[in-house]
PDB file of C-alpha atoms in Angstrom:
ATOM      1  CA  MET A 147      -1.520  -8.458  -9.418  1.00  0.00           C
ATOM      2  CA  LYS A 148      -3.511  -8.194  -6.178  1.00  0.00           C
ATOM      3  CA  LEU A 149      -3.287 -11.393  -4.133  1.00  0.00           C
ATOM      4  CA  ASN A 150      -6.049 -12.690  -1.912  1.00  0.00           C
ATOM      5  CA  VAL A 151      -3.554 -14.214   0.521  1.00  0.00           C
ATOM      6  CA  SER A 152      -4.919 -16.850   2.868  1.00  0.00           C
ATOM      7  CA  LYS A 153      -5.715 -15.968   6.484  1.00  0.00           C
ATOM      8  CA  PHE A 154      -3.163 -18.413   7.865  1.00  0.00           C
ATOM      9  CA  VAL A 155       0.502 -18.603   6.859  1.00  0.00           C
ATOM     10  CA  TRP A 156       3.379 -20.782   8.031  1.00  0.00           C
ATOM     11  CA  PHE A 157       6.274 -18.948   9.669  1.00  0.00           C
ATOM     12  CA  ASP A 158       9.290 -20.598  11.308  1.00  0.00           C
ATOM     13  CA  GLY A 159       7.476 -23.840  12.009  1.00  0.00           C
ATOM     14  CA  LYS A 160       4.138 -22.435  13.185  1.00  0.00           C
ATOM     15  CA  LEU A 161       0.788 -21.717  11.562  1.00  0.00           C
ATOM     16  CA  VAL A 162      -0.064 -18.099  12.385  1.00  0.00           C
ATOM     17  CA  THR A 163      -2.329 -15.397  10.987  1.00  0.00           C
ATOM     18  CA  LEU A 164      -0.857 -13.241   8.228  1.00  0.00           C
ATOM     19  CA  GLU A 165      -0.699 -10.169  10.485  1.00  0.00           C
ATOM     20  CA  ARG A 166       1.613 -11.958  12.930  1.00  0.00           C
ATOM     21  CA  ALA A 167       4.242 -12.892  10.327  1.00  0.00           C
ATOM     22  CA  LYS A 168       6.528  -9.874  10.672  1.00  0.00           C
ATOM     23  CA  VAL A 169      10.219  -9.250   9.946  1.00  0.00           C
ATOM     24  CA  PRO A 170      12.381  -6.233  10.923  1.00  0.00           C
ATOM     25  CA  ILE A 171      13.655  -3.696   8.403  1.00  0.00           C
ATOM     26  CA  THR A 172      17.205  -4.873   9.196  1.00  0.00           C
ATOM     27  CA  THR A 173      16.503  -8.251   7.568  1.00  0.00           C
ATOM     28  CA  HIS A 174      19.471  -9.176   5.356  1.00  0.00           C
ATOM     29  CA  ALA A 175      17.285 -10.474   2.518  1.00  0.00           C
ATOM     30  CA  ILE A 176      15.573  -7.089   2.132  1.00  0.00           C
ATOM     31  CA  HIS A 177      18.927  -5.427   1.508  1.00  0.00           C
ATOM     32  CA  TYR A 178      20.768  -8.067  -0.514  1.00  0.00           C
ATOM     33  CA  GLY A 179      18.203 -10.436  -2.031  1.00  0.00           C
ATOM     34  CA  THR A 180      19.346 -13.417   0.048  1.00  0.00           C
ATOM     35  CA  SER A 181      16.051 -15.264  -0.278  1.00  0.00           C
ATOM     36  CA  ILE A 182      15.116 -18.569  -1.891  1.00  0.00           C
ATOM     37  CA  PHE A 183      11.642 -19.424  -3.095  1.00  0.00           C
ATOM     38  CA  GLU A 184       9.463 -21.919  -4.919  1.00  0.00           C
ATOM     39  CA  GLY A 185       6.101 -21.656  -6.632  1.00  0.00           C
ATOM     40  CA  ILE A 186       3.852 -24.710  -6.343  1.00  0.00           C
ATOM     41  CA  ARG A 187       0.386 -25.368  -7.750  1.00  0.00           C
ATOM     42  CA  GLY A 188      -2.445 -27.102  -5.981  1.00  0.00           C
ATOM     43  CA  TYR A 189      -5.299 -28.344  -8.197  1.00  0.00           C
ATOM     44  CA  TRP A 190      -8.843 -28.838  -6.915  1.00  0.00           C
ATOM     45  CA  ASN A 191     -10.738 -31.442  -8.946  1.00  0.00           C
ATOM     46  CA  GLY A 192     -13.992 -31.330  -7.024  1.00  0.00           C
ATOM     47  CA  LYS A 193     -12.963 -34.144  -4.691  1.00  0.00           C
ATOM     48  CA  ASN A 194      -9.461 -33.343  -3.460  1.00  0.00           C
ATOM     49  CA  LEU A 195      -6.709 -30.767  -3.632  1.00  0.00           C
ATOM     50  CA  ASN A 196      -3.662 -32.252  -5.359  1.00  0.00           C
ATOM     51  CA  ILE A 197      -0.248 -30.597  -5.059  1.00  0.00           C
ATOM     52  CA  PHE A 198       1.759 -30.988  -8.260  1.00  0.00           C
ATOM     53  CA  ARG A 199       5.237 -32.545  -8.008  1.00  0.00           C
ATOM     54  CA  LEU A 200       5.615 -31.599  -4.370  1.00  0.00           C
ATOM     55  CA  ASP A 201       8.728 -33.701  -3.695  1.00  0.00           C
ATOM     56  CA  ASP A 202      10.581 -32.286  -6.712  1.00  0.00           C
ATOM     57  CA  HIS A 203       9.781 -28.720  -5.708  1.00  0.00           C
ATOM     58  CA  VAL A 204      11.002 -29.300  -2.152  1.00  0.00           C
ATOM     59  CA  LYS A 205      14.268 -30.842  -3.392  1.00  0.00           C
ATOM     60  CA  ARG A 206      14.935 -27.857  -5.668  1.00  0.00           C
ATOM     61  CA  PHE A 207      13.936 -25.530  -2.823  1.00  0.00           C
ATOM     62  CA  ARG A 208      16.778 -26.874  -0.686  1.00  0.00           C
ATOM     63  CA  ARG A 209      19.246 -27.113  -3.574  1.00  0.00           C
ATOM     64  CA  SER A 210      18.831 -23.443  -4.503  1.00  0.00           C
ATOM     65  CA  GLY A 211      20.012 -22.331  -1.076  1.00  0.00           C
ATOM     66  CA  GLN A 212      23.051 -24.592  -1.217  1.00  0.00           C
ATOM     67  CA  PHE A 213      24.515 -22.481  -4.034  1.00  0.00           C
ATOM     68  CA  TYR A 214      24.807 -19.632  -1.528  1.00  0.00           C
ATOM     69  CA  SER A 215      25.441 -21.631   1.676  1.00  0.00           C
ATOM     70  CA  ILE A 216      22.032 -20.606   3.013  1.00  0.00           C
ATOM     71  CA  SER A 217      20.604 -23.332   5.228  1.00  0.00           C
ATOM     72  CA  LEU A 218      17.025 -24.574   5.156  1.00  0.00           C
ATOM     73  CA  ASN A 219      16.682 -25.643   8.783  1.00  0.00           C
ATOM     74  CA  TYR A 220      13.815 -28.055   8.214  1.00  0.00           C
ATOM     75  CA  THR A 221      13.755 -31.504   6.661  1.00  0.00           C
ATOM     76  CA  ASP A 222      12.108 -32.107   3.298  1.00  0.00           C
ATOM     77  CA  GLU A 223       9.356 -34.009   5.097  1.00  0.00           C
ATOM     78  CA  GLN A 224       8.722 -31.101   7.463  1.00  0.00           C
ATOM     79  CA  ILE A 225       8.431 -28.651   4.559  1.00  0.00           C
ATOM     80  CA  SER A 226       6.086 -30.962   2.637  1.00  0.00           C
ATOM     81  CA  ASN A 227       3.918 -31.552   5.710  1.00  0.00           C
ATOM     82  CA  ALA A 228       3.831 -27.810   6.405  1.00  0.00           C
ATOM     83  CA  MET A 229       2.425 -27.162   2.918  1.00  0.00           C
ATOM     84  CA  LYS A 230      -0.286 -29.763   3.356  1.00  0.00           C
ATOM     85  CA  SER A 231      -1.107 -28.442   6.843  1.00  0.00           C
ATOM     86  CA  LEU A 232      -1.315 -24.896   5.467  1.00  0.00           C
ATOM     87  CA  CYS A 233      -3.842 -26.009   2.846  1.00  0.00           C
ATOM     88  CA  LYS A 234      -5.918 -27.785   5.492  1.00  0.00           C
ATOM     89  CA  LYS A 235      -5.758 -24.887   7.957  1.00  0.00           C
ATOM     90  CA  ASN A 236      -7.043 -22.524   5.285  1.00  0.00           C
ATOM     91  CA  LYS A 237      -9.676 -25.071   4.199  1.00  0.00           C
ATOM     92  CA  MET A 238      -8.532 -24.582   0.631  1.00  0.00           C
ATOM     93  CA  ARG A 239     -10.968 -26.238  -1.741  1.00  0.00           C
ATOM     94  CA  GLN A 240     -10.103 -24.471  -4.975  1.00  0.00           C
ATOM     95  CA  SER A 241      -7.047 -24.449  -7.203  1.00  0.00           C
ATOM     96  CA  CYS A 242      -4.282 -22.419  -5.605  1.00  0.00           C
ATOM     97  CA  TYR A 243      -0.666 -21.291  -5.614  1.00  0.00           C
ATOM     98  CA  ILE A 244       1.681 -21.992  -2.699  1.00  0.00           C
ATOM     99  CA  ARG A 245       4.771 -19.839  -2.130  1.00  0.00           C
ATOM    100  CA  PRO A 246       7.363 -21.299   0.290  1.00  0.00           C
ATOM    101  CA  PHE A 247      10.534 -19.278   0.862  1.00  0.00           C
ATOM    102  CA  TYR A 248      13.437 -18.909   3.258  1.00  0.00           C
ATOM    103  CA  PHE A 249      15.737 -15.976   3.802  1.00  0.00           C
ATOM    104  CA  VAL A 250      18.658 -14.597   5.795  1.00  0.00           C
ATOM    105  CA  GLY A 251      17.434 -12.626   8.799  1.00  0.00           C
ATOM    106  CA  GLN A 252      19.299 -10.073  10.892  1.00  0.00           C
ATOM    107  CA  TYR A 253      22.922 -10.407   9.809  1.00  0.00           C
ATOM    108  CA  GLY A 254      24.061  -6.815   9.701  1.00  0.00           C
ATOM    109  CA  ILE A 255      25.578  -5.635   6.419  1.00  0.00           C
ATOM    110  CA  ASN A 256      27.916  -8.616   6.258  1.00  0.00           C
ATOM    111  CA  LEU A 257      28.210 -10.147   2.778  1.00  0.00           C
ATOM    112  CA  HIS A 258      30.033 -13.217   4.059  1.00  0.00           C
ATOM    113  CA  VAL A 259      26.933 -15.400   4.321  1.00  0.00           C
ATOM    114  CA  THR A 260      27.649 -18.825   5.800  1.00  0.00           C
ATOM    115  CA  GLU A 261      25.638 -21.870   6.906  1.00  0.00           C
ATOM    116  CA  ASP A 262      25.560 -20.311  10.370  1.00  0.00           C
ATOM    117  CA  ALA A 263      23.671 -17.182   9.264  1.00  0.00           C
ATOM    118  CA  PRO A 264      20.215 -16.807  10.870  1.00  0.00           C
ATOM    119  CA  VAL A 265      17.589 -18.064   8.426  1.00  0.00           C
ATOM    120  CA  HIS A 266      13.795 -17.839   8.579  1.00  0.00           C
ATOM    121  CA  ALA A 267      11.378 -20.001   6.595  1.00  0.00           C
ATOM    122  CA  ALA A 268       7.815 -19.160   5.661  1.00  0.00           C
ATOM    123  CA  MET A 269       5.022 -19.960   3.244  1.00  0.00           C
ATOM    124  CA  PHE A 270       1.705 -18.497   2.198  1.00  0.00           C
ATOM    125  CA  MET A 271      -0.948 -19.405  -0.350  1.00  0.00           C
ATOM    126  CA  PHE A 272      -3.809 -17.935  -2.356  1.00  0.00           C
ATOM    127  CA  PRO A 273      -6.484 -19.075  -4.822  1.00  0.00           C
ATOM    128  CA  PHE A 274      -5.096 -18.949  -8.341  1.00  0.00           C
ATOM    129  CA  GLY A 275      -6.415 -19.430 -11.853  1.00  0.00           C
ATOM    130  CA  ASP A 276      -4.791 -18.492 -15.160  1.00  0.00           C
ATOM    131  CA  LEU A 277      -1.742 -16.231 -15.298  1.00  0.00           C
ATOM    132  CA  PHE A 278      -2.002 -15.713 -19.087  1.00  0.00           C
ATOM    133  CA  ASN A 279      -4.625 -16.091 -21.809  1.00  0.00           C
ATOM    134  CA  LYS A 280      -4.652 -19.835 -22.544  1.00  0.00           C
ATOM    135  CA  ASN A 281      -5.548 -19.138 -26.196  1.00  0.00           C
ATOM    136  CA  GLY A 282      -2.162 -17.561 -26.801  1.00  0.00           C
ATOM    137  CA  ILE A 283      -0.047 -14.514 -26.057  1.00  0.00           C
ATOM    138  CA  SER A 284       2.362 -12.186 -27.830  1.00  0.00           C
ATOM    139  CA  ALA A 285       6.041 -11.978 -26.896  1.00  0.00           C
ATOM    140  CA  GLY A 286       8.884  -9.614 -27.629  1.00  0.00           C
ATOM    141  CA  ILE A 287      12.568 -10.470 -27.514  1.00  0.00           C
ATOM    142  CA  SER A 288      14.118  -8.340 -24.806  1.00  0.00           C
ATOM    143  CA  SER A 289      17.290  -6.302 -25.159  1.00  0.00           C
ATOM    144  CA  TRP A 290      18.167  -7.418 -21.619  1.00  0.00           C
ATOM    145  CA  ARG A 291      20.228 -10.632 -21.702  1.00  0.00           C
ATOM    146  CA  LYS A 292      19.670 -13.435 -19.223  1.00  0.00           C
ATOM    147  CA  PHE A 293      22.501 -13.577 -16.705  1.00  0.00           C
ATOM    148  CA  SER A 294      24.848 -16.538 -17.012  1.00  0.00           C
ATOM    149  CA  ASP A 295      26.793 -18.908 -14.790  1.00  0.00           C
ATOM    150  CA  GLN A 296      29.732 -16.566 -15.288  1.00  0.00           C
ATOM    151  CA  SER A 297      28.071 -14.169 -12.854  1.00  0.00           C
ATOM    152  CA  THR A 298      25.221 -15.841 -10.923  1.00  0.00           C
ATOM    153  CA  PRO A 299      23.956 -19.463 -10.908  1.00  0.00           C
ATOM    154  CA  PRO A 300      20.782 -19.541 -13.076  1.00  0.00           C
ATOM    155  CA  LEU A 301      19.777 -22.864 -11.490  1.00  0.00           C
ATOM    156  CA  ALA A 302      19.114 -21.184  -8.131  1.00  0.00           C
ATOM    157  CA  LYS A 303      15.643 -19.719  -7.548  1.00  0.00           C
ATOM    158  CA  MET A 304      16.965 -16.718  -5.625  1.00  0.00           C
ATOM    159  CA  GLY A 305      14.992 -13.558  -5.032  1.00  0.00           C
ATOM    160  CA  GLY A 306      17.830 -11.344  -6.269  1.00  0.00           C
ATOM    161  CA  ASN A 307      18.051 -13.198  -9.577  1.00  0.00           C
ATOM    162  CA  TYR A 308      14.646 -11.943 -10.638  1.00  0.00           C
ATOM    163  CA  LEU A 309      15.674  -8.298 -10.931  1.00  0.00           C
ATOM    164  CA  ASN A 310      16.909  -9.366 -14.372  1.00  0.00           C
ATOM    165  CA  SER A 311      13.417 -10.694 -15.150  1.00  0.00           C
ATOM    166  CA  ILE A 312      11.774  -7.495 -13.911  1.00  0.00           C
ATOM    167  CA  LEU A 313      13.775  -5.405 -16.401  1.00  0.00           C
ATOM    168  CA  ALA A 314      12.792  -7.679 -19.286  1.00  0.00           C
ATOM    169  CA  THR A 315       9.129  -7.669 -18.238  1.00  0.00           C
ATOM    170  CA  GLN A 316       9.022  -3.887 -17.931  1.00  0.00           C
ATOM    171  CA  GLU A 317      10.506  -3.525 -21.404  1.00  0.00           C
ATOM    172  CA  CYS A 318       8.087  -5.955 -23.057  1.00  0.00           C
ATOM    173  CA  LYS A 319       5.067  -4.313 -21.435  1.00  0.00           C
ATOM    174  CA  ARG A 320       6.228  -0.879 -22.616  1.00  0.00           C
ATOM    175  CA  ASN A 321       6.456  -2.301 -26.128  1.00  0.00           C
ATOM    176  CA  GLY A 322       2.934  -3.716 -26.006  1.00  0.00           C
ATOM    177  CA  TYR A 323       3.722  -7.436 -25.574  1.00  0.00           C
ATOM    178  CA  ASP A 324       2.236  -9.878 -23.071  1.00  0.00           C
ATOM    179  CA  GLU A 325       5.575 -11.478 -22.173  1.00  0.00           C
ATOM    180  CA  ALA A 326       9.295 -11.214 -22.890  1.00  0.00           C
ATOM    181  CA  ILE A 327      11.744 -13.722 -24.355  1.00  0.00           C
ATOM    182  CA  MET A 328      15.323 -13.387 -23.157  1.00  0.00           C
ATOM    183  CA  LEU A 329      18.501 -14.291 -25.018  1.00  0.00           C
ATOM    184  CA  ASP A 330      21.536 -15.831 -23.375  1.00  0.00           C
ATOM    185  CA  LEU A 331      25.055 -14.393 -23.288  1.00  0.00           C
ATOM    186  CA  HIS A 332      25.720 -15.702 -26.821  1.00  0.00           C
ATOM    187  CA  GLY A 333      22.512 -14.400 -28.365  1.00  0.00           C
ATOM    188  CA  ASN A 334      20.592 -17.677 -28.372  1.00  0.00           C
ATOM    189  CA  ILE A 335      17.126 -18.157 -26.864  1.00  0.00           C
ATOM    190  CA  SER A 336      17.262 -18.669 -23.096  1.00  0.00           C
ATOM    191  CA  GLU A 337      13.799 -18.439 -21.538  1.00  0.00           C
ATOM    192  CA  ALA A 338      11.065 -15.996 -20.575  1.00  0.00           C
ATOM    193  CA  PRO A 339      11.319 -13.951 -17.348  1.00  0.00           C
ATOM    194  CA  GLY A 340       9.457 -16.615 -15.374  1.00  0.00           C
ATOM    195  CA  GLU A 341       9.006 -19.521 -17.783  1.00  0.00           C
ATOM    196  CA  ASN A 342      10.925 -22.012 -19.902  1.00  0.00           C
ATOM    197  CA  ILE A 343      10.348 -22.046 -23.652  1.00  0.00           C
ATOM    198  CA  PHE A 344       9.736 -24.756 -26.247  1.00  0.00           C
ATOM    199  CA  MET A 345       9.766 -24.596 -30.026  1.00  0.00           C
ATOM    200  CA  VAL A 346       8.017 -27.084 -32.346  1.00  0.00           C
ATOM    201  CA  LYS A 347       9.270 -27.618 -35.906  1.00  0.00           C
ATOM    202  CA  ASN A 348       8.286 -30.564 -38.112  1.00  0.00           C
ATOM    203  CA  ASN A 349       6.754 -32.366 -35.093  1.00  0.00           C
ATOM    204  CA  VAL A 350      10.028 -32.162 -33.115  1.00  0.00           C
ATOM    205  CA  LEU A 351      10.104 -30.252 -29.825  1.00  0.00           C
ATOM    206  CA  THR A 352      13.240 -28.305 -28.889  1.00  0.00           C
ATOM    207  CA  THR A 353      13.996 -26.505 -25.644  1.00  0.00           C
ATOM    208  CA  PRO A 354      17.176 -24.580 -24.747  1.00  0.00           C
ATOM    209  CA  PRO A 355      19.771 -26.450 -22.668  1.00  0.00           C
ATOM    210  CA  LEU A 356      20.659 -25.395 -19.139  1.00  0.00           C
ATOM    211  CA  SER A 357      23.888 -23.987 -20.600  1.00  0.00           C
ATOM    212  CA  SER A 358      21.722 -21.299 -22.261  1.00  0.00           C
ATOM    213  CA  SER A 359      20.962 -19.990 -18.750  1.00  0.00           C
ATOM    214  CA  ALA A 360      17.624 -21.803 -18.639  1.00  0.00           C
ATOM    215  CA  LEU A 361      16.150 -22.787 -15.293  1.00  0.00           C
ATOM    216  CA  ASP A 362      15.856 -26.513 -14.690  1.00  0.00           C
ATOM    217  CA  GLY A 363      12.098 -26.141 -14.645  1.00  0.00           C
ATOM    218  CA  ILE A 364       9.829 -28.768 -13.126  1.00  0.00           C
ATOM    219  CA  THR A 365       7.020 -28.030 -15.587  1.00  0.00           C
ATOM    220  CA  ARG A 366       9.673 -28.100 -18.332  1.00  0.00           C
ATOM    221  CA  ASP A 367      10.667 -31.612 -17.249  1.00  0.00           C
ATOM    222  CA  SER A 368       7.010 -32.642 -17.065  1.00  0.00           C
ATOM    223  CA  VAL A 369       6.388 -31.457 -20.633  1.00  0.00           C
ATOM    224  CA  VAL A 370       9.433 -33.338 -21.942  1.00  0.00           C
ATOM    225  CA  ARG A 371       8.141 -36.545 -20.412  1.00  0.00           C
ATOM    226  CA  LEU A 372       4.559 -35.983 -21.560  1.00  0.00           C
ATOM    227  CA  ALA A 373       5.736 -35.273 -25.118  1.00  0.00           C
ATOM    228  CA  GLU A 374       7.737 -38.494 -25.105  1.00  0.00           C
ATOM    229  CA  ASP A 375       4.647 -40.337 -23.820  1.00  0.00           C
ATOM    230  CA  LEU A 376       2.894 -39.021 -26.940  1.00  0.00           C
ATOM    231  CA  ASN A 377       5.773 -40.381 -29.086  1.00  0.00           C
ATOM    232  CA  TYR A 378       7.209 -36.998 -30.015  1.00  0.00           C
ATOM    233  CA  THR A 379      10.955 -36.418 -30.276  1.00  0.00           C
ATOM    234  CA  VAL A 380      12.275 -33.856 -27.793  1.00  0.00           C
ATOM    235  CA  LYS A 381      15.675 -32.204 -28.154  1.00  0.00           C
ATOM    236  CA  GLU A 382      17.582 -30.042 -25.715  1.00  0.00           C
ATOM    237  CA  GLU A 383      19.780 -27.808 -27.853  1.00  0.00           C
ATOM    238  CA  GLU A 384      20.537 -24.184 -28.628  1.00  0.00           C
ATOM    239  CA  ILE A 385      17.820 -22.229 -30.443  1.00  0.00           C
ATOM    240  CA  THR A 386      18.635 -19.138 -32.481  1.00  0.00           C
ATOM    241  CA  ARG A 387      16.428 -16.074 -32.689  1.00  0.00           C
ATOM    242  CA  GLY A 388      15.718 -16.830 -36.329  1.00  0.00           C
ATOM    243  CA  GLN A 389      14.540 -20.347 -35.522  1.00  0.00           C
ATOM    244  CA  ILE A 390      11.886 -18.989 -33.179  1.00  0.00           C
ATOM    245  CA  TYR A 391      10.493 -16.762 -35.929  1.00  0.00           C
ATOM    246  CA  THR A 392      10.102 -19.729 -38.289  1.00  0.00           C
ATOM    247  CA  ALA A 393       8.791 -22.278 -35.770  1.00  0.00           C
ATOM    248  CA  ASP A 394       5.519 -24.112 -36.300  1.00  0.00           C
ATOM    249  CA  GLU A 395       4.609 -23.649 -32.633  1.00  0.00           C
ATOM    250  CA  VAL A 396       6.132 -21.937 -29.602  1.00  0.00           C
ATOM    251  CA  PHE A 397       4.950 -22.296 -26.028  1.00  0.00           C
ATOM    252  CA  LEU A 398       6.042 -21.420 -22.501  1.00  0.00           C
ATOM    253  CA  THR A 399       6.033 -23.666 -19.439  1.00  0.00           C
ATOM    254  CA  GLY A 400       6.091 -22.797 -15.752  1.00  0.00           C
ATOM    255  CA  THR A 401       4.282 -23.426 -12.497  1.00  0.00           C
ATOM    256  CA  ALA A 402       2.318 -20.176 -12.570  1.00  0.00           C
ATOM    257  CA  ALA A 403       1.922 -20.046 -16.372  1.00  0.00           C
ATOM    258  CA  GLU A 404       1.373 -23.802 -16.842  1.00  0.00           C
ATOM    259  CA  ILE A 405       1.530 -24.285 -20.660  1.00  0.00           C
ATOM    260  CA  ILE A 406       0.939 -21.146 -22.713  1.00  0.00           C
ATOM    261  CA  PRO A 407       1.077 -20.859 -26.528  1.00  0.00           C
ATOM    262  CA  ILE A 408       2.958 -17.938 -28.022  1.00  0.00           C
ATOM    263  CA  THR A 409       1.207 -16.927 -31.227  1.00  0.00           C
ATOM    264  CA  GLN A 410       3.344 -13.909 -32.101  1.00  0.00           C
ATOM    265  CA  VAL A 411       7.004 -12.988 -31.537  1.00  0.00           C
ATOM    266  CA  ASP A 412       8.212  -9.460 -32.328  1.00  0.00           C
ATOM    267  CA  LYS A 413       4.922  -8.972 -34.210  1.00  0.00           C
ATOM    268  CA  LYS A 414       5.717 -11.957 -36.446  1.00  0.00           C
ATOM    269  CA  ARG A 415       2.998 -14.614 -36.542  1.00  0.00           C
ATOM    270  CA  ILE A 416       4.014 -18.056 -35.286  1.00  0.00           C
ATOM    271  CA  GLY A 417       2.541 -20.927 -37.315  1.00  0.00           C
ATOM    272  CA  THR A 418      -1.167 -20.355 -37.874  1.00  0.00           C
ATOM    273  CA  GLY A 419      -1.288 -17.604 -35.266  1.00  0.00           C
ATOM    274  CA  LYS A 420      -3.224 -19.893 -32.918  1.00  0.00           C
ATOM    275  CA  ALA A 421      -2.355 -22.571 -30.377  1.00  0.00           C
ATOM    276  CA  GLY A 422      -0.828 -25.478 -32.294  1.00  0.00           C
ATOM    277  CA  LYS A 423      -1.844 -29.130 -32.355  1.00  0.00           C
ATOM    278  CA  ILE A 424       1.085 -30.400 -30.281  1.00  0.00           C
ATOM    279  CA  THR A 425       0.743 -27.616 -27.727  1.00  0.00           C
ATOM    280  CA  LYS A 426      -2.918 -28.550 -27.293  1.00  0.00           C
ATOM    281  CA  GLU A 427      -2.139 -32.263 -26.950  1.00  0.00           C
ATOM    282  CA  ILE A 428       0.482 -31.697 -24.259  1.00  0.00           C
ATOM    283  CA  THR A 429      -1.761 -29.242 -22.414  1.00  0.00           C
ATOM    284  CA  SER A 430      -4.567 -31.790 -22.410  1.00  0.00           C
ATOM    285  CA  SER A 431      -2.240 -34.504 -21.038  1.00  0.00           C
ATOM    286  CA  TYR A 432      -0.971 -32.142 -18.358  1.00  0.00           C
ATOM    287  CA  LEU A 433      -4.480 -31.218 -17.207  1.00  0.00           C
ATOM    288  CA  ASP A 434      -5.557 -34.865 -17.098  1.00  0.00           C
ATOM    289  CA  ILE A 435      -2.686 -35.625 -14.724  1.00  0.00           C
ATOM    290  CA  VAL A 436      -3.061 -32.647 -12.382  1.00  0.00           C
ATOM    291  CA  MET A 437      -6.804 -33.269 -12.179  1.00  0.00           C
ATOM    292  CA  ASP A 438      -6.147 -36.944 -11.375  1.00  0.00           C
ATOM    293  CA  ARG A 439      -7.876 -38.188 -14.539  1.00  0.00           C
ATOM    294  CA  ASN A 440      -4.755 -39.940 -15.841  1.00  0.00           C
ATOM    295  CA  HIS A 441      -2.734 -42.162 -13.506  1.00  0.00           C
ATOM    296  CA  ASN A 442       0.300 -42.662 -15.779  1.00  0.00           C
ATOM    297  CA  HIS A 443       2.238 -40.238 -13.571  1.00  0.00           C
ATOM    298  CA  ALA A 444       0.360 -40.776 -10.322  1.00  0.00           C
ATOM    299  CA  ASP A 445       3.524 -39.985  -8.327  1.00  0.00           C
ATOM    300  CA  TRP A 446       3.362 -36.398  -9.606  1.00  0.00           C
ATOM    301  CA  ILE A 447       0.401 -35.471  -7.423  1.00  0.00           C
ATOM    302  CA  THR A 448       0.104 -35.426  -3.643  1.00  0.00           C
ATOM    303  CA  PRO A 449      -3.435 -35.350  -2.204  1.00  0.00           C
ATOM    304  CA  VAL A 450      -4.038 -32.952   0.677  1.00  0.00           C
ATOM    305  CA  TYR A 451      -7.267 -34.381   2.121  1.00  0.00           C
TER     306      TYR A 451
END
């Protein structure tokens, strides 16, 4: 995916042009994956650019680094203000994606990373529309298992963690699917390479628990709350592979993906083979909020201008 990255980026506390944001080849994160990132959506509604759940993203941003004793040397307020300033500097007046990250700099080949390791922070942005076909996608269950807490914390959004997702994505693309579904260590449904997953059966929504190596997704949490607003029952419990095949609806959630129906798993049709009624209802509620047409969750959006 070619990115039309904005002219200005934020690097170590300053707004600079993209060409000036350079790091040396001896950067620790390049060699060992010691980087932390977030993906955040900004929605342009014709009047203002609204950043979705900014405070929650910034809190998780810091928390991810704490798993590895990697320090984010800016306050939450400074990071939030930097994102808003970046949008303004680039005069962004269309829906966009913001990528903040921080990483260990020149630290030799030392694996003993501590809070005192040199850390850089940066962020860039680009206009962004749909990642997947909103009418529905196909998915294949990957032979690559999602890593577990027994090896690496799945709750941390670390750069190195996503090598696992790359393998699953490569496999599903080779097999002709749009996206992969990964199983956990015990063979239950975990999540997709970059999204959480929900199953609908008899008007009840179920999503895998965090113990199934699922990320504590912010869009996942939003969907749970929106479904409850619509008076649907939501359960967080283990889902078997067989249950996915016989679901009435299946959909993915994530910042980049938003809410995407899965209409086919392993070439087996899910429900009617089209986006289901509940998936559509939740998607509609989500869009009303991010576009500032529904004020029930007004605290979820932060205006830029």
